[in-house]
PDB file of C-alpha atoms in Angstrom:
ATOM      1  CA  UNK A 156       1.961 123.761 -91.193  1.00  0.00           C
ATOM      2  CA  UNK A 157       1.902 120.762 -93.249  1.00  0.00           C
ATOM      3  CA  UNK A 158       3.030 117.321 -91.956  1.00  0.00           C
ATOM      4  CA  UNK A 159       4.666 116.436 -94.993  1.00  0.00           C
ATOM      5  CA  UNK A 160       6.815 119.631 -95.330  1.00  0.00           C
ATOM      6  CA  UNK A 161       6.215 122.479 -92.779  1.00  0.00           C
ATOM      7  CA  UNK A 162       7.815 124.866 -95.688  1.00  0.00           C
ATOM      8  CA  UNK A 163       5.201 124.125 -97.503  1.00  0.00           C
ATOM      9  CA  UNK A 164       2.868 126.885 -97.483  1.00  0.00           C
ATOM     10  CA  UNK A 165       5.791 129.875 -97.686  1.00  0.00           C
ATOM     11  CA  UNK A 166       6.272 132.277-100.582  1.00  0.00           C
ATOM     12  CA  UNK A 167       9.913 132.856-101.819  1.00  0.00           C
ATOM     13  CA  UNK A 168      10.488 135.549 -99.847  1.00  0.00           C
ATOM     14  CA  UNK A 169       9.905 134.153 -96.648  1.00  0.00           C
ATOM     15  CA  UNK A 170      11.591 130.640 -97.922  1.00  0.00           C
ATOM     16  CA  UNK A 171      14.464 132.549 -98.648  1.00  0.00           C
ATOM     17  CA  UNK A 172      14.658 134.434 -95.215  1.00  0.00           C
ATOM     18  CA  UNK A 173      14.080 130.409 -93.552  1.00  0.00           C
ATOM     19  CA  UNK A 174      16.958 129.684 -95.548  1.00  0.00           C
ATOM     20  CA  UNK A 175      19.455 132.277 -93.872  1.00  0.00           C
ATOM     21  CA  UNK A 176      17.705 131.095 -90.598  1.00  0.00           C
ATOM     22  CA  UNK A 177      18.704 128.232 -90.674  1.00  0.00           C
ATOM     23  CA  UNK A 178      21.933 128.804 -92.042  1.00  0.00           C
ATOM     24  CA  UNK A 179      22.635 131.308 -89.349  1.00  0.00           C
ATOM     25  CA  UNK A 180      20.641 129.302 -86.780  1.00  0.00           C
ATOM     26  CA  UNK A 181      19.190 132.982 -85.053  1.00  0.00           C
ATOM     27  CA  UNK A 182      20.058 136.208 -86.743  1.00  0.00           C
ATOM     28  CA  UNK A 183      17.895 139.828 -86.343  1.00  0.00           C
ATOM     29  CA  UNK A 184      16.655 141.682 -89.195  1.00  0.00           C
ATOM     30  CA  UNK A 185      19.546 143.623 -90.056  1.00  0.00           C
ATOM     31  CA  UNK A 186      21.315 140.051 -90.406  1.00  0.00           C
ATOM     32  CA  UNK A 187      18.374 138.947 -92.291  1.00  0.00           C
ATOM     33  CA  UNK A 188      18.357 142.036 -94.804  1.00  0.00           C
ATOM     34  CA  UNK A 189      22.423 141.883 -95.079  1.00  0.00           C
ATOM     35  CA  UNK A 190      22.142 137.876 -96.367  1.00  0.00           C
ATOM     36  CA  UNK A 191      19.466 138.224 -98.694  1.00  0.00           C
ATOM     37  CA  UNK A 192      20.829 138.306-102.317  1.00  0.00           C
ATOM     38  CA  UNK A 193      18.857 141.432-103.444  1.00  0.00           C
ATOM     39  CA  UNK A 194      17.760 144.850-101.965  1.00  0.00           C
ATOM     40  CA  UNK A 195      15.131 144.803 -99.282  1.00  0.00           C
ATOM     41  CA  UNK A 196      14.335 147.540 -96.895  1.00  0.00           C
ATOM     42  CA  UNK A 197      15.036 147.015 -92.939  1.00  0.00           C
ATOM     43  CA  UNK A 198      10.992 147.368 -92.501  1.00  0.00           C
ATOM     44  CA  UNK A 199      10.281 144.344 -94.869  1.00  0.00           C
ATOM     45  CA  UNK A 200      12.485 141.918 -93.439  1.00  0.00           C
ATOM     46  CA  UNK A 201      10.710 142.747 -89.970  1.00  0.00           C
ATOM     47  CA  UNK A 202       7.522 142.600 -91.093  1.00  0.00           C
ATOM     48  CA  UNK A 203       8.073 139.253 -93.219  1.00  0.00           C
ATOM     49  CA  UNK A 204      10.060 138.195 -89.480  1.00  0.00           C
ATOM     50  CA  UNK A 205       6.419 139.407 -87.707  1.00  0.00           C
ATOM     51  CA  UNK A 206       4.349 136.637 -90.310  1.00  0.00           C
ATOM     52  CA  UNK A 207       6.274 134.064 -90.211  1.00  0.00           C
ATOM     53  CA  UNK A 208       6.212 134.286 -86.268  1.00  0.00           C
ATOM     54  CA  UNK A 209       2.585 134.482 -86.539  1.00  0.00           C
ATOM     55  CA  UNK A 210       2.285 131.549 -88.738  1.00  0.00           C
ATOM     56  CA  UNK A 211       4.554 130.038 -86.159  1.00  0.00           C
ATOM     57  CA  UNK A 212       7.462 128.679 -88.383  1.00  0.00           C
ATOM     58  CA  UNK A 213      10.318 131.676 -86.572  1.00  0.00           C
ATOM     59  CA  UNK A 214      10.384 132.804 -83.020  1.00  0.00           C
ATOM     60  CA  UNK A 215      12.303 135.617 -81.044  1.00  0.00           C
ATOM     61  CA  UNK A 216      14.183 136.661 -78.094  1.00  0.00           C
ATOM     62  CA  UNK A 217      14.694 140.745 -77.067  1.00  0.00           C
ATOM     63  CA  UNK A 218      18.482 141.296 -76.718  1.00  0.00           C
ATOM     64  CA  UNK A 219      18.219 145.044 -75.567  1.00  0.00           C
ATOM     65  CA  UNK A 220      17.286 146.879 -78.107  1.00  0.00           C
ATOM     66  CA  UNK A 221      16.673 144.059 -80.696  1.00  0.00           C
ATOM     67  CA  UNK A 222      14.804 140.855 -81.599  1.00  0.00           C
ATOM     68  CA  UNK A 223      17.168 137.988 -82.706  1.00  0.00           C
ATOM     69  CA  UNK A 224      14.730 135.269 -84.841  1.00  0.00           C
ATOM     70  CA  UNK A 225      15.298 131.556 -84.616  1.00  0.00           C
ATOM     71  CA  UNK A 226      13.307 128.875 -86.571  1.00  0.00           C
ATOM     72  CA  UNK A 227      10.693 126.703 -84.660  1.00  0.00           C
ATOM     73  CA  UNK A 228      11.539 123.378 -86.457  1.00  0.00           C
ATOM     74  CA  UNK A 229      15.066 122.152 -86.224  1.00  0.00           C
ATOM     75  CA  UNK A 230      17.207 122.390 -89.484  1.00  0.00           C
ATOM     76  CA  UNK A 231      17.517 118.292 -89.473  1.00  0.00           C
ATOM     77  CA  UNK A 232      13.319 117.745 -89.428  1.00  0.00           C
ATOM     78  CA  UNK A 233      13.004 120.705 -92.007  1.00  0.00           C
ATOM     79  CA  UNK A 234      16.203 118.716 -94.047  1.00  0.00           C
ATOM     80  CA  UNK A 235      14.508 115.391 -93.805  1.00  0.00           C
ATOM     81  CA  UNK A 236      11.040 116.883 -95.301  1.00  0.00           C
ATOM     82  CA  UNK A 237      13.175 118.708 -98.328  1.00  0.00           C
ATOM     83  CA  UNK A 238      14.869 115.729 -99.060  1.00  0.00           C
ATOM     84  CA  UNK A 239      11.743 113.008 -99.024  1.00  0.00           C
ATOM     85  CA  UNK A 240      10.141 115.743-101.189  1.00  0.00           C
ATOM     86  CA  UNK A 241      13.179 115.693-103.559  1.00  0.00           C
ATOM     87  CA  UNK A 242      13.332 111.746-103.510  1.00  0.00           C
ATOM     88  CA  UNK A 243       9.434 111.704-103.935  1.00  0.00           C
ATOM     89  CA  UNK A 244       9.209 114.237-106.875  1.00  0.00           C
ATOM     90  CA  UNK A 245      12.017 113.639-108.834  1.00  0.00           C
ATOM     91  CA  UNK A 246      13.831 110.423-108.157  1.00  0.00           C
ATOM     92  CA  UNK A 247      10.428 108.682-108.359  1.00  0.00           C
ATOM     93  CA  UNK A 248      10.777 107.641-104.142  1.00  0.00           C
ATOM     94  CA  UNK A 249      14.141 106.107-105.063  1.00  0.00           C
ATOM     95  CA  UNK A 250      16.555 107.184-102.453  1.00  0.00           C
ATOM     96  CA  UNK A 251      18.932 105.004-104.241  1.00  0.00           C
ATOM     97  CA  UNK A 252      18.425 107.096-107.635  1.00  0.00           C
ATOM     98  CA  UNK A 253      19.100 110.180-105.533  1.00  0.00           C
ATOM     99  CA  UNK A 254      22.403 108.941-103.753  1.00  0.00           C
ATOM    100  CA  UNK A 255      23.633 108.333-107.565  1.00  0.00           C
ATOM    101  CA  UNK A 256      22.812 111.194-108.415  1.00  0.00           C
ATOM    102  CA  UNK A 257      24.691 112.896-105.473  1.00  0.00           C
ATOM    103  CA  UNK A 258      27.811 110.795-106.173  1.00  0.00           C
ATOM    104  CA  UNK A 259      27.588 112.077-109.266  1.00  0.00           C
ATOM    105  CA  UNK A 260      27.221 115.855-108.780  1.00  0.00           C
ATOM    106  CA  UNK A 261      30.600 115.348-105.902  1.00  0.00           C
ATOM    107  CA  UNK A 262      33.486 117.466-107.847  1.00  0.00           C
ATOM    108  CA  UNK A 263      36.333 115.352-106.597  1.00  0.00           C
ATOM    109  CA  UNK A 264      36.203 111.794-105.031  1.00  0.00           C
ATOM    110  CA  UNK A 265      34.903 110.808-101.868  1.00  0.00           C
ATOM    111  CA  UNK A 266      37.528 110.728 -98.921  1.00  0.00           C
ATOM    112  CA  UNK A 267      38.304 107.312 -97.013  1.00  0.00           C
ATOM    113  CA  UNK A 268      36.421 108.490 -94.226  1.00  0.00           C
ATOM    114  CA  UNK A 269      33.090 109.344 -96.433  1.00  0.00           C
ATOM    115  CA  UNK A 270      33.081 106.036 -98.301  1.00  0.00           C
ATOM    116  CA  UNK A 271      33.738 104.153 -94.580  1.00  0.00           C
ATOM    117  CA  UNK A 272      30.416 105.731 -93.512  1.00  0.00           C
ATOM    118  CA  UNK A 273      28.157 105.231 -96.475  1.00  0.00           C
ATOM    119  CA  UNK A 274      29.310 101.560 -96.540  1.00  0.00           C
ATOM    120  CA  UNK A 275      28.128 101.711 -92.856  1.00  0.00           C
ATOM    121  CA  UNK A 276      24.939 103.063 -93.457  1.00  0.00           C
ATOM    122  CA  UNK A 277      24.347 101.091 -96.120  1.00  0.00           C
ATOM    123  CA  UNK A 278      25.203  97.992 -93.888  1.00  0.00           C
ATOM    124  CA  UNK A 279      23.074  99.075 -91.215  1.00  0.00           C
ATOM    125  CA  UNK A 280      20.057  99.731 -93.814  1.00  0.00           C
ATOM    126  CA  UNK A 281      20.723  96.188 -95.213  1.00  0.00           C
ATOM    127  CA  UNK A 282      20.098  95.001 -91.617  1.00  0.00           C
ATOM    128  CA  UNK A 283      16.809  96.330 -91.100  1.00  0.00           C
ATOM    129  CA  UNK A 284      15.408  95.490 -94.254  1.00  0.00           C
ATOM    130  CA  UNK A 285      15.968  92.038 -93.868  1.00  0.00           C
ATOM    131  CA  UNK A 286      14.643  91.789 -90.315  1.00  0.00           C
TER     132      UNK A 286
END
């Protein structure tokens, strides 16, 4: 796995089954082959499940009969990669670019609450840039 991203090196396929498994935080195969947006046989999904536990991004734990699969890497490292990659690639490593162009993309305004914590964040960021 790559330091930078450890999605990295996936194709689409298995992307798109570390997508619903982190969505569903642990899920078996069935689960996996009833989220995926397209048709894909029951034996597929378990043997994409079987690589990407051998390339040691999913793990699993027998309940009876069945293996329920849960990702190695938390969702919030995983998240954190994405997003630097984002920032990185198209907001030319300007996080500020990218929180713009969140704000913008938000379909109705931000609640009190939402607006309370950015200004805290951005407070707090202030902070320890200027120390």
């Amino acid at each position: 796995m790559t330091a930078n991203n450890p999605l990295d090196q996936l194709g689409r396929r298995e992307r798109q089954i570390m997508d619903i498994l982190f969505r569903l935080r642990r899920a078996t195969a069935t689960e996996v082959q009833a989220a995926l947006d397209d048709a894909v046989s029951n034996s597929t999904v378990r043997g994409m499940l079987r690589l990407l536990a051998a390339k040691g991004y999913v793990q699993h734990e027998q309940d009876g009969p069945r293996y329920v699969y849960f990702p190695v890497h938390r969702p919030e490292e995983v998240s954190r990669s994405a997003l630097r990659h984002l920032v990185d690639t198209f907001f030319r490593n300007s996080p500020s670019s990218a929180m713009v162009a969140l704000l913008d993309m938000k379909d109705a305004p931000l609640t009190e609450a939402e607006y309370q914590r950015l200004a805290a964040l951005l407070e707090k960021a202030r902070g320890e840039n200027a120390s």
